[in-house]
Coordinates of C-alpha atoms in Angstrom, one line a residue:
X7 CA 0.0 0.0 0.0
X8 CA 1.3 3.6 -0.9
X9 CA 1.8 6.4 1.6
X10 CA -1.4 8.4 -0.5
X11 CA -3.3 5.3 0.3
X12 CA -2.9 5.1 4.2
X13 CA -3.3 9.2 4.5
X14 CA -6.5 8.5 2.3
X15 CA -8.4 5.6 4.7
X16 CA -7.2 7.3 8.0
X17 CA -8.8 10.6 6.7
X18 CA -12.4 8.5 6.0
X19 CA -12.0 6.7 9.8
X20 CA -11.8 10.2 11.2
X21 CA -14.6 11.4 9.1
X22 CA -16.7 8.8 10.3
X23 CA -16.5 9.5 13.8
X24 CA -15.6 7.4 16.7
X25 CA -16.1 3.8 16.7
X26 CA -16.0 0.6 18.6
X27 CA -15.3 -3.1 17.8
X28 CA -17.7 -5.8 17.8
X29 CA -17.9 -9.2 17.0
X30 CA -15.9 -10.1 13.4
X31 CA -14.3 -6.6 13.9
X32 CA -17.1 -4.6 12.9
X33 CA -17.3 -1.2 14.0
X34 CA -20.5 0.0 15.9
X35 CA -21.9 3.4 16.8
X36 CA -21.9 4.8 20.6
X37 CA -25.2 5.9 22.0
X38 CA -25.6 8.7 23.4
X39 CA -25.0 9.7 27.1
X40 CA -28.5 9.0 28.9
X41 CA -30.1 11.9 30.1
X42 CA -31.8 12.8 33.2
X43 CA -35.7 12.2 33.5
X44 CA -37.8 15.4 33.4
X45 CA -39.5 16.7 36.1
X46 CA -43.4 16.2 36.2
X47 CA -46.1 18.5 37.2
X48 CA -48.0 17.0 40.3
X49 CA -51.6 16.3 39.8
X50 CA -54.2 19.0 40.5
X51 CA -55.6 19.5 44.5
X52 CA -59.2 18.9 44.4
X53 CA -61.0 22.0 45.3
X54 CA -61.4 22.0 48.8
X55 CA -65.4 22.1 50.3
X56 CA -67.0 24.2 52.0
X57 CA -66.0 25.2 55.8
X58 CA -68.6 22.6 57.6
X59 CA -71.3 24.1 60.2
X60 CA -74.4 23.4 62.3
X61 CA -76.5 22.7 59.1
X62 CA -73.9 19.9 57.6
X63 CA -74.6 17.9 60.7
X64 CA -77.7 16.4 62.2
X65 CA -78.4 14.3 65.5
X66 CA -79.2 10.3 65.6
X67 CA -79.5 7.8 68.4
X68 CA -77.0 5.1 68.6
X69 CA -78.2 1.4 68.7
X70 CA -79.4 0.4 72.6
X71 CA -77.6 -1.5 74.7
X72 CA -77.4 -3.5 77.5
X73 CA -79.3 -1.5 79.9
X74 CA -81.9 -0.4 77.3
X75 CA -80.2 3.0 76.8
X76 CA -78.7 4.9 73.8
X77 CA -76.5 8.1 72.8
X78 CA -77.7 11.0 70.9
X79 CA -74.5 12.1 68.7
X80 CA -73.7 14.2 65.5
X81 CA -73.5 12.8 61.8
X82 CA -72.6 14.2 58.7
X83 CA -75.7 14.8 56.4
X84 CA -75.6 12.5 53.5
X85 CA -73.9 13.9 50.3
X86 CA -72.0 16.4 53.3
X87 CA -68.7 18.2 51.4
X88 CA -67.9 20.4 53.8
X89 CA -64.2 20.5 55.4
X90 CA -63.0 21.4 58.6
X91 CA -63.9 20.0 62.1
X92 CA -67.3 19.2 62.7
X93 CA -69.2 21.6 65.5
X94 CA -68.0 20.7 69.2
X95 CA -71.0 18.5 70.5
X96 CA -70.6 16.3 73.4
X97 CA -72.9 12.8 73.3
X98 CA -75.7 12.6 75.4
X99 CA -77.6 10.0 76.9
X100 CA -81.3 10.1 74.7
X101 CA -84.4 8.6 76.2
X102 CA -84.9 4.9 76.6
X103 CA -85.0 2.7 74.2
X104 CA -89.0 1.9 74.5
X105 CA -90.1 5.8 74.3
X106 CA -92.3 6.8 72.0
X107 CA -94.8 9.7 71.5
X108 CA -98.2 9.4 71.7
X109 CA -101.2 10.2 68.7
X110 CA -100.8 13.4 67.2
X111 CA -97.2 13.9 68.2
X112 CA -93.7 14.1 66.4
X113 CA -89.9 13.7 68.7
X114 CA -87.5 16.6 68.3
X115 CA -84.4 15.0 68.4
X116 CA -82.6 17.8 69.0
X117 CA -85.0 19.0 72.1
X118 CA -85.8 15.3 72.7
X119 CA -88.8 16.1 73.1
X120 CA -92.5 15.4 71.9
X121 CA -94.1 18.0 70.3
X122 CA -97.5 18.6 68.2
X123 CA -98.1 18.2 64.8
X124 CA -98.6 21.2 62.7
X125 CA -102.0 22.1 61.1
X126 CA -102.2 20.2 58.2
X127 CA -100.4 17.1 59.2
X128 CA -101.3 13.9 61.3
X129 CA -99.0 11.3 63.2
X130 CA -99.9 8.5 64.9
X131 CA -97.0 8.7 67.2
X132 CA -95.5 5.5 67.8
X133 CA -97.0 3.7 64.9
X134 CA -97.0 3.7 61.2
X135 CA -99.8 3.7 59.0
X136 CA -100.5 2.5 55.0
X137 CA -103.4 3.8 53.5
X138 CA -102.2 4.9 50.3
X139 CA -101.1 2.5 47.5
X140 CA -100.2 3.9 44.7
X141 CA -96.9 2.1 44.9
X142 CA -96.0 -0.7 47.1
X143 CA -94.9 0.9 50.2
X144 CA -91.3 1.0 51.4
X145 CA -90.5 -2.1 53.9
X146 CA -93.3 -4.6 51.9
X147 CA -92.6 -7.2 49.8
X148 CA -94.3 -9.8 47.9
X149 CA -93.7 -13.3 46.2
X150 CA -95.4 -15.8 44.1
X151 CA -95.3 -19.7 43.9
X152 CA -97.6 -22.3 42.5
X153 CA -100.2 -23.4 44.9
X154 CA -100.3 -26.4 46.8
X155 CA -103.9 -26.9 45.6
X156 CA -102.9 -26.0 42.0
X157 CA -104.6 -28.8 39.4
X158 CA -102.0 -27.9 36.6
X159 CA -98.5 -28.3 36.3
X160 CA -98.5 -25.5 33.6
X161 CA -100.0 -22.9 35.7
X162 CA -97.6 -19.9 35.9
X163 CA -96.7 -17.7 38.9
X164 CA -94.2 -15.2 37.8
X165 CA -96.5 -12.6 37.4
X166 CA -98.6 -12.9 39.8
X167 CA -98.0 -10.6 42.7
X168 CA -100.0 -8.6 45.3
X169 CA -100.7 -5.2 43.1
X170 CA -101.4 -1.7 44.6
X171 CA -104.6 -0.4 43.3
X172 CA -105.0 3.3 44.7
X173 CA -107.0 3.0 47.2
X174 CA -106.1 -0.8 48.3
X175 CA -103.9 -3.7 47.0
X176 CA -105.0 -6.6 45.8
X177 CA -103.5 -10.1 45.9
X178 CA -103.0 -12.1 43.2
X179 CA -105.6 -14.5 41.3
X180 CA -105.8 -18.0 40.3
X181 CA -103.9 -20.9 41.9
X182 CA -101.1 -19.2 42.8
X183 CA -100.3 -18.5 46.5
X184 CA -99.2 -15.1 46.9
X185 CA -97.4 -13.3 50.0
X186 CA -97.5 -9.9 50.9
X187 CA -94.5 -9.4 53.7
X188 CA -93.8 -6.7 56.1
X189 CA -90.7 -6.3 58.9
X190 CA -91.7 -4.3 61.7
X191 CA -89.5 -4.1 64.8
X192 CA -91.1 -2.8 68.2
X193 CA -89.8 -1.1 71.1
X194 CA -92.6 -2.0 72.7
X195 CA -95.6 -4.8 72.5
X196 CA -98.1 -3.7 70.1
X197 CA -100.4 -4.9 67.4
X198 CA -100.8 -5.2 63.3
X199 CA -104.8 -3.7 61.9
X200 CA -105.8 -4.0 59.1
X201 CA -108.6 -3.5 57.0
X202 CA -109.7 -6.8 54.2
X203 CA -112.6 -6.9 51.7
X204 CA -112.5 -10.8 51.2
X205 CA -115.7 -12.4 49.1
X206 CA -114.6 -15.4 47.9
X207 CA -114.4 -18.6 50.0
X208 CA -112.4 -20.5 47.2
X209 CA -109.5 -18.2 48.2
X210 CA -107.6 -19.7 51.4
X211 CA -106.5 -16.0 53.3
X212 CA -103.8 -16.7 55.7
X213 CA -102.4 -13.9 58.5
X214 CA -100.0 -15.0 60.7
X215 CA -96.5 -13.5 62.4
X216 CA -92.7 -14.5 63.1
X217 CA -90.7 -13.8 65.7
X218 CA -86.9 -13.3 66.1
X219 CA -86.0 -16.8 65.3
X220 CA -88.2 -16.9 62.4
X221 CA -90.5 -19.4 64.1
X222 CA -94.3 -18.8 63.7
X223 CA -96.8 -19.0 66.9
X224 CA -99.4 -21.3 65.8
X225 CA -102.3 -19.6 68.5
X226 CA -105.3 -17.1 67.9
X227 CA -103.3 -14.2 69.2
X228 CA -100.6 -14.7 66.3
X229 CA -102.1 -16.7 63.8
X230 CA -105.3 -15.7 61.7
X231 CA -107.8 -17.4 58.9
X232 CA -110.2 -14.0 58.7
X233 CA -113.6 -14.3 57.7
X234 CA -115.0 -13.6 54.4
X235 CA -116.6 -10.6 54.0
X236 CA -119.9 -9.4 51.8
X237 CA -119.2 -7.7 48.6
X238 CA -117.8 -3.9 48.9
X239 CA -118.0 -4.3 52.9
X240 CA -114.7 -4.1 54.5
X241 CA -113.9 -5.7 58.1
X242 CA -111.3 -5.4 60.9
X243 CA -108.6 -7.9 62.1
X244 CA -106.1 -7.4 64.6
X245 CA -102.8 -9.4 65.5
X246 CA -100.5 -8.7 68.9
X247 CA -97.2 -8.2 68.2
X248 CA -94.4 -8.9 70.9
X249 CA -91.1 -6.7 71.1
X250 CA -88.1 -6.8 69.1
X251 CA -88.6 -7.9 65.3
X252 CA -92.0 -9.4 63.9
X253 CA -92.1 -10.1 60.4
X254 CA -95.7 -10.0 59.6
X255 CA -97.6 -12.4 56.0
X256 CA -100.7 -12.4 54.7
X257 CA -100.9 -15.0 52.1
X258 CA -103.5 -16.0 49.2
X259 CA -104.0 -19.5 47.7
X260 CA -106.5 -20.0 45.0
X261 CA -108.4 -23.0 44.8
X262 CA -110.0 -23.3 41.2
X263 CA -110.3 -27.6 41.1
X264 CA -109.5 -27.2 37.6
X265 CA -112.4 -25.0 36.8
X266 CA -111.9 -21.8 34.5
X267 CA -113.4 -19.8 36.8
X268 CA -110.7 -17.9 39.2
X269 CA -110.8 -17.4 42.2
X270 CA -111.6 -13.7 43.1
X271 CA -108.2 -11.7 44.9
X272 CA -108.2 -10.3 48.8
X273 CA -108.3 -6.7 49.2
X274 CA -106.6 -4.2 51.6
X275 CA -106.8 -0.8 52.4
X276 CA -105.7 -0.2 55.4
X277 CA -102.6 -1.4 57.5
X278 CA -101.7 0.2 61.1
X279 CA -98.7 -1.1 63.1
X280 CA -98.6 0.1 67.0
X281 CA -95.6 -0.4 68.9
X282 CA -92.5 0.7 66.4
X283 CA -89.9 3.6 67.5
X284 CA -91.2 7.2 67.5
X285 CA -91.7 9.3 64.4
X286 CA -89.7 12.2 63.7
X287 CA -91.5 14.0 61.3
X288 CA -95.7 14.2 60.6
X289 CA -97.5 13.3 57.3
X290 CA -98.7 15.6 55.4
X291 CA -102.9 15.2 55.0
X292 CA -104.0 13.2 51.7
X293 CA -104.7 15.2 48.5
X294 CA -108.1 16.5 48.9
X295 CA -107.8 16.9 52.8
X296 CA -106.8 19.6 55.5
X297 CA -107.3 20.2 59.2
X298 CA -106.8 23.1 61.3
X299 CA -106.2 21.8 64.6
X300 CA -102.9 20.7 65.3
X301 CA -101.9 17.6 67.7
X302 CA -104.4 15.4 64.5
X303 CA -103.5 11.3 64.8
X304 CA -105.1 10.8 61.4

C-alpha cells in the first residue's frame, strides 16, 4: 500500500466518527449519554369544600344496649362536602330505648322532646300507618309460587304478585299462592290492623307472624284465617305483636279444582302497626284533605 493510500483511509475513519469493535471486527456506533428524567407536574388539589357548620350535621341515636339506653351524637348529612372539624357536640344519653310519643305527636331530636303536629299534618306517634297504595310501600314485599292446591302443572306464577290499586292492594288471582311481607321491629308490645274486603271462599286467606327466630306461633293471638266478607264491605282484624322484630304475612292461595273460573283476589286498604320507634316528622294530609287543629293522629 502507498503512503497516499494510508493518509487517504485514516482521513475517512476520522470522518466517520468514533467507533467501537464488535464481534468479526465490525465497527458500531456509541449511543448517546443518557439523560436525566424530566420533572413532572403534580396532579391537581381537588378544590377544597365548604367550611362545615351546624346545618352539615344532624343528630341520631346510637343502637341500645345492654341497659336499654342509647347516645344522641352528631353525623354528617348524606352527600355532606364540607371541610374542617365538625361543631363541638358532646354525646348525650337520649331517652330509653321503649319511648315513644303518643297520637298526634312528632320527637324533636334535637329538644328530645315530643311535640304537636302542625296544622295540616297527622302522626300516629308510635306507629306507622298505609293507606295509600299507589306504589307498594317502602318495607313490603311480595312473592309468588304455585299453589299447593294447583290442578296444573302449567300454571304460571311469575306474574302474579300482590298489586297496589289506589285505594287498596289486591293479591294475586288463580292458583297461585301469593305473599305480601312486612318487617316491623317494636320497642314495645303492640299490634298489626288492618282493614280486608274478602268475598270469595275458594280463596284460602292466611295472617300470621314470626318472631326473632323466624318461628311462627301457631295460637289465635298470632295466627289468623279472617272471615270472608260481603261484597264492597270491609272488616277489621287485629294481630299482637311482641317486642323486638316481627315479620308480619298475609298470604292467598287459589283453589279453582281445575275449573276456568278464578278465584276472586283479597283486598286491603288499610294497614296500622302500634308499637315501632317514635316518628320524627308528621305526614302531610292526603290530597283532597286539610285540618286546622294541630296535635291530628289521622
Amino acid at each position: 500500500m502507498s503512503r497516499c493510500q494510508v493518509v487517504v483511509l485514516v482521513a475517512v475513519m476520522l470522518s466517520a466518527g468514533p467507533a467501537v469493535l464488535g464481534q468479526g471486527g465490525t465497527g458500531t456506533q456509541v449511543p448517546p449519554d443518557p439523560q436525566p428524567p424530566q420533572p413532572t407536574q403534580p396532579p391537581p388539589q381537588p378544590a377544597a369544600g365548604p367550611t362545615c357548620s351546624a346545618t352539615d350535621f344532624h343528630y341520631e341515636y346510637t343502637e341500645c344496649d345492654s341497659s336499654g339506653g342509647r347516645w344522641r351524637v352528631l353525623v354528617p348529612n348524606v352527600g355532606n362536602t364540607c371541610t374542617g372539624p365538625p361543631p363541638a357536640d358532646t354525646p348525650r344519653r337520649g331517652k330509653e330505648c321503649s319511648f315513644s310519643c303518643g297520637s298526634g305527636e312528632f320527637f324533636n331530636i334535637d329538644q328530645q322532646a315530643c311535640q304537636r303536629c302542625p296544622p295540616g299534618s297527622y302522626s300516629l306517634g308510635g306507629g306507622v300507618l298505609f293507606d295509600h297504595w299507589e306504589a307498594l310501600p317502602g318495607g313490603f314485599t311480595t312473592t309468588a309460587e304455585i299453589g299447593d292446591y294447583s290442578y296444573s302443572s302449567q300454571t304460571n306464577c311469575s306474574e302474579v304478585t300482590w298489586e297496589p290499586k289506589g285505594d287498596f292492594i289486591a293479591s294475586g288471582s288463580g292458583d297461585c299462592t301469593t305473599t305480601l311481607v312486612y318487617a316491623a321491629n317494636l320497642k314495645k308490645a303492640g299490634k298489626v290492623t288492618f282493614t280486608y274486603q274478602y268475598i270469595d271462599d275458594n280463596t284460602i286467606f292466611h295472617v300470621y307472624v314470626q318472631n326473632e327466630q323466624c318461628q311462627t306461633v301457631m295460637d289465635s293471638d298470632t295466627n289468623k284465617w279472617p272471615d270472608t266478607t260481603e261484597e264492597g264491605k270491609w272488616k277489621e282484624e287485629s294481630i299482637d305483636l311482641t317486642s323486638g322484630n316481627n315479620v308480619i304475612y298475609w298470604k292467598t292461595t287459589g283453589l279453582s279444582f281445575g275449573n276456568e273460573r278464578k278465584p276472586k283476589p283479597v283486598f286491603i286498604k288499610k294497614i296500622t302497626i302500634e308499637g315501632v320507634a317514635y316518628t320524627s316528622e308528621c305526614t302531610k294530609c292526603p290530597p283532597g284533605t286539610y285540618t286546622d287543629q294541630p296535635g291530628q293522629s289521622e
